[in-house]
Coordinates of C-alpha atoms in Angstrom, one line a residue:
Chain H
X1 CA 5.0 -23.7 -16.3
X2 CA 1.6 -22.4 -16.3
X3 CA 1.2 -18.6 -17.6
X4 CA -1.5 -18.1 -14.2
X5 CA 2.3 -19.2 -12.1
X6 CA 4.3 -16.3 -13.7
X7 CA 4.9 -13.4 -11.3
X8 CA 4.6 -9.8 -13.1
X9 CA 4.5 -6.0 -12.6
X10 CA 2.9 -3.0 -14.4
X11 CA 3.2 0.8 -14.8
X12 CA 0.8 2.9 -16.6
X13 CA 0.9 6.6 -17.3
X14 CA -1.8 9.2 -17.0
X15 CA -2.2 12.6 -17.4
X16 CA -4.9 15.2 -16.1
X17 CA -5.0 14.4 -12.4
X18 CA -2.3 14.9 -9.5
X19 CA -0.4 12.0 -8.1
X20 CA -2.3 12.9 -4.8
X21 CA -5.5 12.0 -6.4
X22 CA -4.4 9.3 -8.9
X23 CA -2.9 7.7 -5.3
X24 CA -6.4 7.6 -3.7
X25 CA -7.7 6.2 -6.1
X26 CA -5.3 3.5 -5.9
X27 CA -6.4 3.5 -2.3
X28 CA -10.0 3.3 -2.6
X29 CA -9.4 -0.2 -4.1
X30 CA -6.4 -1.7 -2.2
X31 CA -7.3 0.0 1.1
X32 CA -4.2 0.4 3.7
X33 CA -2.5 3.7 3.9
X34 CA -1.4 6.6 1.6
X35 CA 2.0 8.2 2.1
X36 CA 3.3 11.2 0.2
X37 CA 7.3 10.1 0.0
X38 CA 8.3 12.9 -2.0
X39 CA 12.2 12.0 -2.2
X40 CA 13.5 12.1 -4.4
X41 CA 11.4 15.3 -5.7
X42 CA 12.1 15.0 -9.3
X43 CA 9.7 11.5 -8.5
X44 CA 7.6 13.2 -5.9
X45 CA 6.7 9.4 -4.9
X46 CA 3.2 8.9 -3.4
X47 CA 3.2 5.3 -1.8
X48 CA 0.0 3.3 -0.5
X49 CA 0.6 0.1 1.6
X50 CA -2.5 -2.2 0.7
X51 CA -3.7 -4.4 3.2
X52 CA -1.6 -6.7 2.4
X53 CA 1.4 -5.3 2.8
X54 CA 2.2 -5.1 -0.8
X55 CA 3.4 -1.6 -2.1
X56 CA 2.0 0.8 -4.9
X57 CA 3.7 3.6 -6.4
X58 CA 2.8 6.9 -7.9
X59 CA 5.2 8.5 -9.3
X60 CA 6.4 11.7 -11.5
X61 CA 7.4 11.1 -15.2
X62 CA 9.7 13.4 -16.6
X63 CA 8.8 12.0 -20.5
X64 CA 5.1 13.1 -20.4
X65 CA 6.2 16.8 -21.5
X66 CA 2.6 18.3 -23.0
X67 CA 1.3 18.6 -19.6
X68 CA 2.1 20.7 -16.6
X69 CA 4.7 18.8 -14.3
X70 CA 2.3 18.2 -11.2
X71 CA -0.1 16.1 -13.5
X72 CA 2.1 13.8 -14.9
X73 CA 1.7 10.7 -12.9
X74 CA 2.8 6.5 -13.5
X75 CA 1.5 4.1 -11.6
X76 CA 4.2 1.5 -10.6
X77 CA 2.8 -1.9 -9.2
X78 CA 3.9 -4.0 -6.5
X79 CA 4.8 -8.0 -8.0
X80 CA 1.6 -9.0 -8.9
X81 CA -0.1 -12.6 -9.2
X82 CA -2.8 -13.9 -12.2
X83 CA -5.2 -13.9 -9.2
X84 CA -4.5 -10.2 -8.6
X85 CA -6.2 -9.5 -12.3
X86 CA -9.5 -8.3 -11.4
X87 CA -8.1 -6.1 -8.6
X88 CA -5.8 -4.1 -10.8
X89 CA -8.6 -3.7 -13.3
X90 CA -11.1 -2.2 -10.4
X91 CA -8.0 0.1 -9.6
X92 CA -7.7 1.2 -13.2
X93 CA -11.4 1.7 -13.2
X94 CA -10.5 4.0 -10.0
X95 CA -8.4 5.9 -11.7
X96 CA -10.5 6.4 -14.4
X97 CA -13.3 7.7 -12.5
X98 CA -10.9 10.0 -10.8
X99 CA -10.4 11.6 -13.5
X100 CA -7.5 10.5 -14.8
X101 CA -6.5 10.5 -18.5
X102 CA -3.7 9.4 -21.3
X103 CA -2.5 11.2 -24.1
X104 CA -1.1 10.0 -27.2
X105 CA 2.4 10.2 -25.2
X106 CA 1.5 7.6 -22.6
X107 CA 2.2 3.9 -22.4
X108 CA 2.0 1.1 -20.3
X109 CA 4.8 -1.1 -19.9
X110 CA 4.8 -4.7 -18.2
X111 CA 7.4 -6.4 -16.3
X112 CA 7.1 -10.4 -16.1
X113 CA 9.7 -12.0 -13.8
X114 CA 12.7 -13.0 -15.4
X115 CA 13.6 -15.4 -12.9
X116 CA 12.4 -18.7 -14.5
X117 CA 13.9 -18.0 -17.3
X118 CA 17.4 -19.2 -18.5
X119 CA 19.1 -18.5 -21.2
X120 CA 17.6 -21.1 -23.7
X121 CA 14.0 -19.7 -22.2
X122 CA 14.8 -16.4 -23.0
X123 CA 16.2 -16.9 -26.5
X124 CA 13.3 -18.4 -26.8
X125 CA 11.4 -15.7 -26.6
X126 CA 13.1 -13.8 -28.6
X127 CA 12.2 -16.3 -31.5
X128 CA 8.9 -16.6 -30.9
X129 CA 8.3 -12.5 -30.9
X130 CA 10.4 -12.3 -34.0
X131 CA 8.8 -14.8 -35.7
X132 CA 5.5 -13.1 -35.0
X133 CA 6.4 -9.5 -34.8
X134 CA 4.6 -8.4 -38.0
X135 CA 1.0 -9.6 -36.4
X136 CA 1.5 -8.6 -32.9
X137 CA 3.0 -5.0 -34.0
X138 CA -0.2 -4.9 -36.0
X139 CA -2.6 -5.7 -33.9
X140 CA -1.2 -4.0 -31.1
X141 CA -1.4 -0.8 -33.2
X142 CA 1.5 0.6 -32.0
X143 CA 2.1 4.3 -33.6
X144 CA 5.2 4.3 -35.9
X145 CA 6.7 6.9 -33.5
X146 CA 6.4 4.8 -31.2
X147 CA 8.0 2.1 -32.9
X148 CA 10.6 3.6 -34.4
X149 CA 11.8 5.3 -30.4
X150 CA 11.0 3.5 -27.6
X151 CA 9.4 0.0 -28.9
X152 CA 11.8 -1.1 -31.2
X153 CA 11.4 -4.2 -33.0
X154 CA 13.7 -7.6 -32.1
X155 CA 16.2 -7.0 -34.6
X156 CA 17.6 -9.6 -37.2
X157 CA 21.1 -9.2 -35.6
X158 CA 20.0 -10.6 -32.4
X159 CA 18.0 -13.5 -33.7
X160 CA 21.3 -14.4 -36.0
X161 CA 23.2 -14.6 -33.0
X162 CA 21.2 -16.4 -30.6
X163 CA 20.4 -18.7 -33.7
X164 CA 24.5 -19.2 -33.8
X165 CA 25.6 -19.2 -29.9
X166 CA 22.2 -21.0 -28.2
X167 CA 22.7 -19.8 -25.4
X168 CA 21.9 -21.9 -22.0
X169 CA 22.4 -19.5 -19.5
X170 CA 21.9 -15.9 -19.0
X171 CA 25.2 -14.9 -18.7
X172 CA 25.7 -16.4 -22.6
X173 CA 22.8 -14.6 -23.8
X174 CA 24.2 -11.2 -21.7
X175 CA 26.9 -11.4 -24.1
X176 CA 24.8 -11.5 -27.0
X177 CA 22.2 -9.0 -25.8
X178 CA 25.3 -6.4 -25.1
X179 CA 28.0 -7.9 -28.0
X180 CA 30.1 -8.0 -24.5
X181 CA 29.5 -9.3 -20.9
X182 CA 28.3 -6.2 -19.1
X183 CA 28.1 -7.1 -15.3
X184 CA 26.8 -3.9 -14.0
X185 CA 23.6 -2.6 -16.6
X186 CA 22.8 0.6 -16.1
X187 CA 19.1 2.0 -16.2
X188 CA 19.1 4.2 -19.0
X189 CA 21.0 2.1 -21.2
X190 CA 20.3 2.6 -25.0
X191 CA 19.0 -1.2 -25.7
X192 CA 16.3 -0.9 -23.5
X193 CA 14.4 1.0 -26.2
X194 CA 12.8 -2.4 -27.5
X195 CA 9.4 -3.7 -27.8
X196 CA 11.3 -6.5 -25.6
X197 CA 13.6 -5.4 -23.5
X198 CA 15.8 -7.9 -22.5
X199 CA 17.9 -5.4 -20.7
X200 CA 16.0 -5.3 -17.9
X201 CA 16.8 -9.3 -17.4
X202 CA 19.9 -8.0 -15.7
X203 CA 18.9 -5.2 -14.5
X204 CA 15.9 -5.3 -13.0
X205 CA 15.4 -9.2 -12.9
X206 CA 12.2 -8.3 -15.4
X207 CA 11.6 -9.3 -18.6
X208 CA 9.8 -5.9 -19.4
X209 CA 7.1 -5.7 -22.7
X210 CA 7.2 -1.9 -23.7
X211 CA 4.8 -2.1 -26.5
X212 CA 1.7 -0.9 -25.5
X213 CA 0.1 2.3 -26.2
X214 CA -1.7 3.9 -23.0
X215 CA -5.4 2.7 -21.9
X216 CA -7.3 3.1 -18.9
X217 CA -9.6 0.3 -20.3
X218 CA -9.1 -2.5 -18.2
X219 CA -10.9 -5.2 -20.3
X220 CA -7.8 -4.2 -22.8
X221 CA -5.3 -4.0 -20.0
X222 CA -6.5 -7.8 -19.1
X223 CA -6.1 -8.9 -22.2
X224 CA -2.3 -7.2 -22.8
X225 CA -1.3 -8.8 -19.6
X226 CA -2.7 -12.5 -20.5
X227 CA -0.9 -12.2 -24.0
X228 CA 2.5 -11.2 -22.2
X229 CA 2.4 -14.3 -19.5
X230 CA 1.2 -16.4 -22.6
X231 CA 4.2 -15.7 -24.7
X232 CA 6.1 -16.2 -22.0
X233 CA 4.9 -19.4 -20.9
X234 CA 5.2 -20.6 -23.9
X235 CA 8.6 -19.9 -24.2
X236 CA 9.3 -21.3 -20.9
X237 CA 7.7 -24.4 -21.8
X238 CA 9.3 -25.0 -25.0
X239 CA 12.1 -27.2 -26.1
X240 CA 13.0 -24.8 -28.6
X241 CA 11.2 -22.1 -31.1
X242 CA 11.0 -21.5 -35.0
X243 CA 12.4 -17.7 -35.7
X244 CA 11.3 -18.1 -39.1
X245 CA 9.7 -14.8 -39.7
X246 CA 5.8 -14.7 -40.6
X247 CA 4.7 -12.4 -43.4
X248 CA 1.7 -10.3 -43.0
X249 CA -0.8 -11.0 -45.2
X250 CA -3.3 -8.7 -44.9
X251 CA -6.5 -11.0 -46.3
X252 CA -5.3 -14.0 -43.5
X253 CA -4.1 -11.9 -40.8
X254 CA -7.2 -12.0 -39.0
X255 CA -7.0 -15.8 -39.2
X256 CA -3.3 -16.4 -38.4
X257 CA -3.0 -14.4 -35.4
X258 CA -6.4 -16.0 -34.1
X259 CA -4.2 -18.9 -34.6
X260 CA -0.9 -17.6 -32.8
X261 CA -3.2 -16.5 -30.0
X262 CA -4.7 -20.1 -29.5
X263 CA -0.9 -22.0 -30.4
X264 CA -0.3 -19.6 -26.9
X265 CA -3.0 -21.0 -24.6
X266 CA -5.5 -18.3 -24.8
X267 CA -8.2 -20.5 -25.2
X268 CA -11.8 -20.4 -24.2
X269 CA -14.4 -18.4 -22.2
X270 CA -11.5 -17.5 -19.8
X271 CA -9.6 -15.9 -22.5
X272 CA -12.5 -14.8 -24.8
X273 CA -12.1 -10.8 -24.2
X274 CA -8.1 -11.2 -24.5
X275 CA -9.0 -12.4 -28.3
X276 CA -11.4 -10.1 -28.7
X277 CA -9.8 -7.1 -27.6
X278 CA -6.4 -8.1 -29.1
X279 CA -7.7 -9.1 -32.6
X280 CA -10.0 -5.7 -33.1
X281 CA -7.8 -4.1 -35.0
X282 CA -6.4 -6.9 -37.4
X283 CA -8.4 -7.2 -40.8
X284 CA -9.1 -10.3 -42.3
X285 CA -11.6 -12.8 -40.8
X286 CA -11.0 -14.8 -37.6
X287 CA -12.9 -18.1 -39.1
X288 CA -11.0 -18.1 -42.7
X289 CA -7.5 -18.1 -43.7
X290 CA -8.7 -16.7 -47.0
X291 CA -11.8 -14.7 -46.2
X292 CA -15.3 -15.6 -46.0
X293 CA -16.4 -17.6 -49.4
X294 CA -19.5 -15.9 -50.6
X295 CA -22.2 -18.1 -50.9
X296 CA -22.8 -18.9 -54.2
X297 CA -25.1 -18.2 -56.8
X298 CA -27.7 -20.7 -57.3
X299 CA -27.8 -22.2 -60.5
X300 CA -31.0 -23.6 -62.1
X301 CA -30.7 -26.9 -62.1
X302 CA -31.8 -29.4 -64.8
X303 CA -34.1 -31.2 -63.6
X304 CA -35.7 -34.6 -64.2
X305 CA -38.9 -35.2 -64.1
X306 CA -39.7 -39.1 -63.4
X307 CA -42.9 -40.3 -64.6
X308 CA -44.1 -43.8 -63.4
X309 CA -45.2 -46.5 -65.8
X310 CA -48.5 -44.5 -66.1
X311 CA -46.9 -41.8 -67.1
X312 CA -48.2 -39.6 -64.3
X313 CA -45.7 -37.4 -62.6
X314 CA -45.2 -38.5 -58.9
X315 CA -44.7 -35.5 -57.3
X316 CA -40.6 -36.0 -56.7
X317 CA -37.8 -34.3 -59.0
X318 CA -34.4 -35.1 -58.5
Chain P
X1 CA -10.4 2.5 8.2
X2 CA -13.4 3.9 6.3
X3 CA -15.1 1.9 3.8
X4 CA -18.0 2.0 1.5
X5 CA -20.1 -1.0 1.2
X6 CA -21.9 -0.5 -2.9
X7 CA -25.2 -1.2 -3.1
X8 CA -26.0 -3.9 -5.7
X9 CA -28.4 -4.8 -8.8
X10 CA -30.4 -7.9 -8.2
X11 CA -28.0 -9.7 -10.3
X12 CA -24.8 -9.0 -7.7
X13 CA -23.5 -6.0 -9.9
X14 CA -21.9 -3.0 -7.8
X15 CA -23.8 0.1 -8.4
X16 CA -20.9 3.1 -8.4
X17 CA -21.4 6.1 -6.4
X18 CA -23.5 4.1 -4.1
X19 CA -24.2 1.9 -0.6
X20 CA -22.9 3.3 3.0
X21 CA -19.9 3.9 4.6
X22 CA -18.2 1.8 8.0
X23 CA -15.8 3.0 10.0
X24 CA -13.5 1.5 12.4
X25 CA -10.1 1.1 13.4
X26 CA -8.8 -1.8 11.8
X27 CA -9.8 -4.7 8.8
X28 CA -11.0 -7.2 11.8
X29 CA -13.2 -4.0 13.9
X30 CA -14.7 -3.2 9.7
X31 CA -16.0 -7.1 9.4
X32 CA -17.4 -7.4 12.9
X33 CA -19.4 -4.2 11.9
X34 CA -20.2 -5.7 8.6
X35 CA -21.3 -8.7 10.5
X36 CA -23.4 -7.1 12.5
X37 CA -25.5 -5.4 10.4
X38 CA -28.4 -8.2 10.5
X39 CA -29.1 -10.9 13.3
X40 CA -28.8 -14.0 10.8
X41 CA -25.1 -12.4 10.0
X42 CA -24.4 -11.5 13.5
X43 CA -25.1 -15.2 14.7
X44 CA -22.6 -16.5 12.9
X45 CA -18.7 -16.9 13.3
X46 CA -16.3 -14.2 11.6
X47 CA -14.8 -16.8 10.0
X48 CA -18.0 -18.8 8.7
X49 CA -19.5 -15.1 7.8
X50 CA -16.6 -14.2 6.0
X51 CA -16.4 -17.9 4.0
X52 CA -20.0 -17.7 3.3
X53 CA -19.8 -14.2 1.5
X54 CA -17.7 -15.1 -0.4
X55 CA -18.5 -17.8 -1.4
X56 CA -22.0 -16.2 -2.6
X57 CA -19.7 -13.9 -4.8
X58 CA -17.3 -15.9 -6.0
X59 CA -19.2 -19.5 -6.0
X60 CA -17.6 -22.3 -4.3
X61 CA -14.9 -24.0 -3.6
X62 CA -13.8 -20.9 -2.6
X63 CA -9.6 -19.8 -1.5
X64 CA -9.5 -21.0 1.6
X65 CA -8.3 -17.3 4.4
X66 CA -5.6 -16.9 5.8
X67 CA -5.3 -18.5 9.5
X68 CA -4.5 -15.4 11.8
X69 CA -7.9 -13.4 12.0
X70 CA -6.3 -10.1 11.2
X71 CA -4.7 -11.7 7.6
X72 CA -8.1 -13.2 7.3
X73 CA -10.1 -10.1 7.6
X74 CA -7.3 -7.9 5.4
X75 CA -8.0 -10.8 2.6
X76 CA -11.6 -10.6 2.9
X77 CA -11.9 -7.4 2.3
X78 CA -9.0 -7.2 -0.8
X79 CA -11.3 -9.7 -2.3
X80 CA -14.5 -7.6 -1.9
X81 CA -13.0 -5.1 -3.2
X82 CA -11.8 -7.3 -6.0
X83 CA -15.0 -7.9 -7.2
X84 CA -15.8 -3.8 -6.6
X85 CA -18.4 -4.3 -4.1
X86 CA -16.5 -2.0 -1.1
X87 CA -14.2 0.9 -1.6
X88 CA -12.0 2.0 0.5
X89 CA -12.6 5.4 1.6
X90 CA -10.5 8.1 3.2
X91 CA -10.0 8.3 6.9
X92 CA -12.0 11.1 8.0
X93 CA -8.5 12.7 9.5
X94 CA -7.5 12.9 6.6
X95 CA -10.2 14.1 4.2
X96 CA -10.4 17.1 6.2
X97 CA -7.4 17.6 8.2
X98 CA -6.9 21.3 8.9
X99 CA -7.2 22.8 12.2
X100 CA -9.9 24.6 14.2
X101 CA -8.8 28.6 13.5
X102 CA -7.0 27.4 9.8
X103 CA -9.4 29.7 8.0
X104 CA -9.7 32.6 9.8
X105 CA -6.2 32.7 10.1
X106 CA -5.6 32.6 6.6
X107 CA -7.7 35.5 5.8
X108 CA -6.4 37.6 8.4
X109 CA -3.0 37.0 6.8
X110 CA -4.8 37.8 3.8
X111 CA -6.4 40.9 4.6
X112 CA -2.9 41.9 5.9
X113 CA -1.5 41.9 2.4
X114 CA 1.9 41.0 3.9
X115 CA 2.5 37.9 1.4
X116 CA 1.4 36.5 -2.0
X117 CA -0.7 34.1 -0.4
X118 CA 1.2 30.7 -2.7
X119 CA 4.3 31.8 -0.4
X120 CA 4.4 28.9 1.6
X121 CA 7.0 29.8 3.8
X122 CA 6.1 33.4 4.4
X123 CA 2.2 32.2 5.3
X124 CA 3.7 29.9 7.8
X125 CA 5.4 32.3 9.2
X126 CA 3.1 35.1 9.6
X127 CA 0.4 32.6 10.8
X128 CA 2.4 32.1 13.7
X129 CA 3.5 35.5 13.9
X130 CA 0.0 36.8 13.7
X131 CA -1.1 34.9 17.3
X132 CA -2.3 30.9 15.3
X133 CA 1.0 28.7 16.2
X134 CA -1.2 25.7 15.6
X135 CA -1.6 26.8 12.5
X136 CA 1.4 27.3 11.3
X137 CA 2.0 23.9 13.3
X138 CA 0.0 22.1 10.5
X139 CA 0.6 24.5 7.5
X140 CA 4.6 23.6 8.2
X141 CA 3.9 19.8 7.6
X142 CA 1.1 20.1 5.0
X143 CA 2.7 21.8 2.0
X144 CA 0.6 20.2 -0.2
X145 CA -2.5 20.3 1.5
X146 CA -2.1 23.9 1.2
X147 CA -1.4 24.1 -1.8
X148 CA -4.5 22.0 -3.2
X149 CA -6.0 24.3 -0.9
X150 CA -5.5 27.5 -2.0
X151 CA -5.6 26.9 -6.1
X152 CA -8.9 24.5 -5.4
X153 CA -10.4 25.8 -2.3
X154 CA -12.7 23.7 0.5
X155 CA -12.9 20.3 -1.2
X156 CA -12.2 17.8 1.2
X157 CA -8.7 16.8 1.2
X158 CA -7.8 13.8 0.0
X159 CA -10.8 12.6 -2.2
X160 CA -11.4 11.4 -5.8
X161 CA -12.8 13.5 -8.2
X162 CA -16.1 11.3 -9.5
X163 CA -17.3 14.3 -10.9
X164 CA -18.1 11.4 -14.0
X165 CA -20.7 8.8 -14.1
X166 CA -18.8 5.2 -15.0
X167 CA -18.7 4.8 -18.4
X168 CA -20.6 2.1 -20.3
X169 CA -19.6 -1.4 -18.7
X170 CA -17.1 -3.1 -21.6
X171 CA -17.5 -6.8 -23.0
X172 CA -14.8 -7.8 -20.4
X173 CA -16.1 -7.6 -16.7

């Protein structure tokens, strides 16, 4: 399956500007109609119907506590396509122009359809962020309270498991996920809190990516959401995956997740910024597992002078 | 629907903050008034208009519109939009809803000194009480008009605060 074939979703959290106002500028991109639900009011919902039918959210978020309650504000997405890319970053842009801000409390979370996926798929995944956790976590620069709350890391538990069921079907890796079957998931359910949140799978039918710090860049937003239907293409498309875990080495790191990023697809013009935007903060260098060789010093070379049978010089040294 | 058509650099880029607003009723009413805006556009089909604007933007071979005309104006202008080159504004209704008497009648109530003036309810009521039902009419279903109203005074209702020029334009585009 091609990543530009996977379905997704996004929310994004901003502070500074009503809902009202973070609404319209939703609507100055997608057009249609702005309506102020406002049940249930601890959500104040603001909805605008594009002109296609397709539903945006605004809503209130109760876990953006350092500003006043009327600016808190998430943007929920309708189910969004790879062609639906440069729209969501002009609605970004809105909002930005709007006025709206983040704070260090905001994230952005994204929701890729779990549908596709079976159990093997999702297991999968699970290998293949484990295996690359150290880099992505890195170059994601996710804050350690951050990490250590609401993005937790896949956790060797998990991976031991899935390494010693294999699941096949979701219902087999529900089991594993929970360490029972739970039929009925509830929303706030502790195992959520994970950089991948498999909860959601049953939950929400979502595969939802919880890593990402808040930005109302959309070159970087781009580039989160390409990495996320990258990984998960790849895991779709995958016979099986290596959990073996990859040590961060500060002098390659550059290099290997240049690497990781191109093993994923993410290659060429089309994908140029997502490389860019998602390798800024790794050190290392991109072209050299080992770092740039220094050119080296030139030695003064002995040189030969040849004479001809004359015993003049000719002109040529070797 | 009101839009804003941006007026663009000679290389195609969208200039923010400018370009001229349209408006009609619906997506299909906004295209034929698009369309009509020079006689080499206005010759043409919706359809072929439509098809060959985009395709100028987004190069050819183009994604084919949808069949029904409404669908097929509703994507055209998604995909302008897309690419940043119309906003979608406001209605007019609803950028400056109040009605006729709505500030006289608040600063009579006001002047009366009969209410804290962020009591909703009591406003209302007084409004009607005080001889403007039509304003109470409207201050009963626009609770949060009023509010923005009274902690931010006249702005228009409804619109985005660009008090910023766009930022720097990033690598990505």
């Amino acid at each position: 399956m091609n990543l530009k074939e996977i379905h997704y979703g996004i929310e994004i959290e901003t502070v500074k500007r009503t809902r009202e106002q973070i609404a319209w500028a939703i609507h100055s991109v997608v057009g249609g109609t702005v309506r102020h639900v406002g049940i249930p009011s601890s959500y104040d919902p603001w909805e605008i119907e594009d002109l296609r039918g397709r539903v945006w959210k605004v809503v209130g978020d109760a876990s953006l506590t350092s500003v006043p309650a009327h600016l808190r504000a998430e943007v929920v997405s309708p189910v969004l396509g790879y062609d639906d890319i440069p729209q969501l970053q002009e609605a970004v842009r809105a909002i930005r122009r709007a006025g709206g801000k983040i704070n260090s409390q905001c994230g952005i979370h994204i929701h890729i359809d779990a549908a596709p996926f079976d159990g093997r798929h999702l297991g999968n995944l699970a290998k293949i962020i484990y295996k690359q956790e150290p880099l992505i976590l890195h170059a994601l620069g996710i804050s350690r309270d951050r990490l250590n709350r609401y993005t937790r890391p896949v956790s060797d538990e998990l991976i031991q498991r899935i390494e010693q069921h294999r699941p096949r079907t979701k219902d087999q890796l529900n089991r594993i996920w929970y360490g029972y079957h739970n039929r009925q998931p509830q929303h706030y359910d502790n195992s959520r809190y994970h950089g991948v949140n498999l909860h959601n799978v049953w939950y929400r039918g979502t595969v939802e990516f919880r890593w990402f710090e808040a930005t109302l860049h959309a070159g970087r937003i781009k580039a989160y959401l390409q990495f996320c239907l990258a990984v998960a293409a790849k895991a779709l498309n995958g016979r099986a995956a290596s959990s073996r875990k990859r040590d961060f080495d500060p002098q390659s790191a550059k290099y290997d997740f240049r690497v990781f990023l191109l093993h994923l697809g993410l290659i060429g013009d089309e994908f140029k910024t997502a490389r860019k935007h998602l390798m800024a903060n790794m050190p290392g260098d991109a072209a050299f597992k080992n770092g740039r060789p220094k050119p080296e010093e030139v030695l003064p070379d002995e040189t030969t002078t040849l004479t001809n049978e004359a015993g003049q010089v000719p002109g040529l040294t070797v | 629907m009101k839009i804003l058509i941006r007026s663009t650099t000679l290389d195609g880029e969208p200039i923010p903050g400018s370009g001229e607003t349209l408006q009609a009723a619906d997506c299909l009413e906004v295209v034929e008034l698009m369309r009509g805006q020079t006689p080499f556009t206005a010759s043409r089909a919706p359809r072929d208009y439509m098809t060959e604007v985009l395709f100028g933007i987004e190069g050819g071979p183009t994604q084919p519109l949808p069949e029904e005309a409404a669908a097929a104006a509703a994507e055209f202008l998604t995909r302008l939009a897309r690419h940043g080159l119309i906003e979608f504004l406001p209605d007019d209704k609803a950028s400056d809803p109040w009605p006729e008497r709505f500030l006289e009648a608040l600063e009579t109530v006001r002047l009366s000194g009969r209410t804290n003036m962020l009591d909703h309810p009591e406003v209302t009521r007084l409004t009607a009480e005080m001889g403007y039902p039509e304003v109470a009419a409207w201050l009963a279903d626009h609770r949060r008009e009023y509010a923005a109203f009274v902690l931010e005074g006249t702005r228009p209702l409804g619109k985005n605060f660009g008090d910023k020029e766009d930022p720097a334009p990033c690598a990505d585009k």
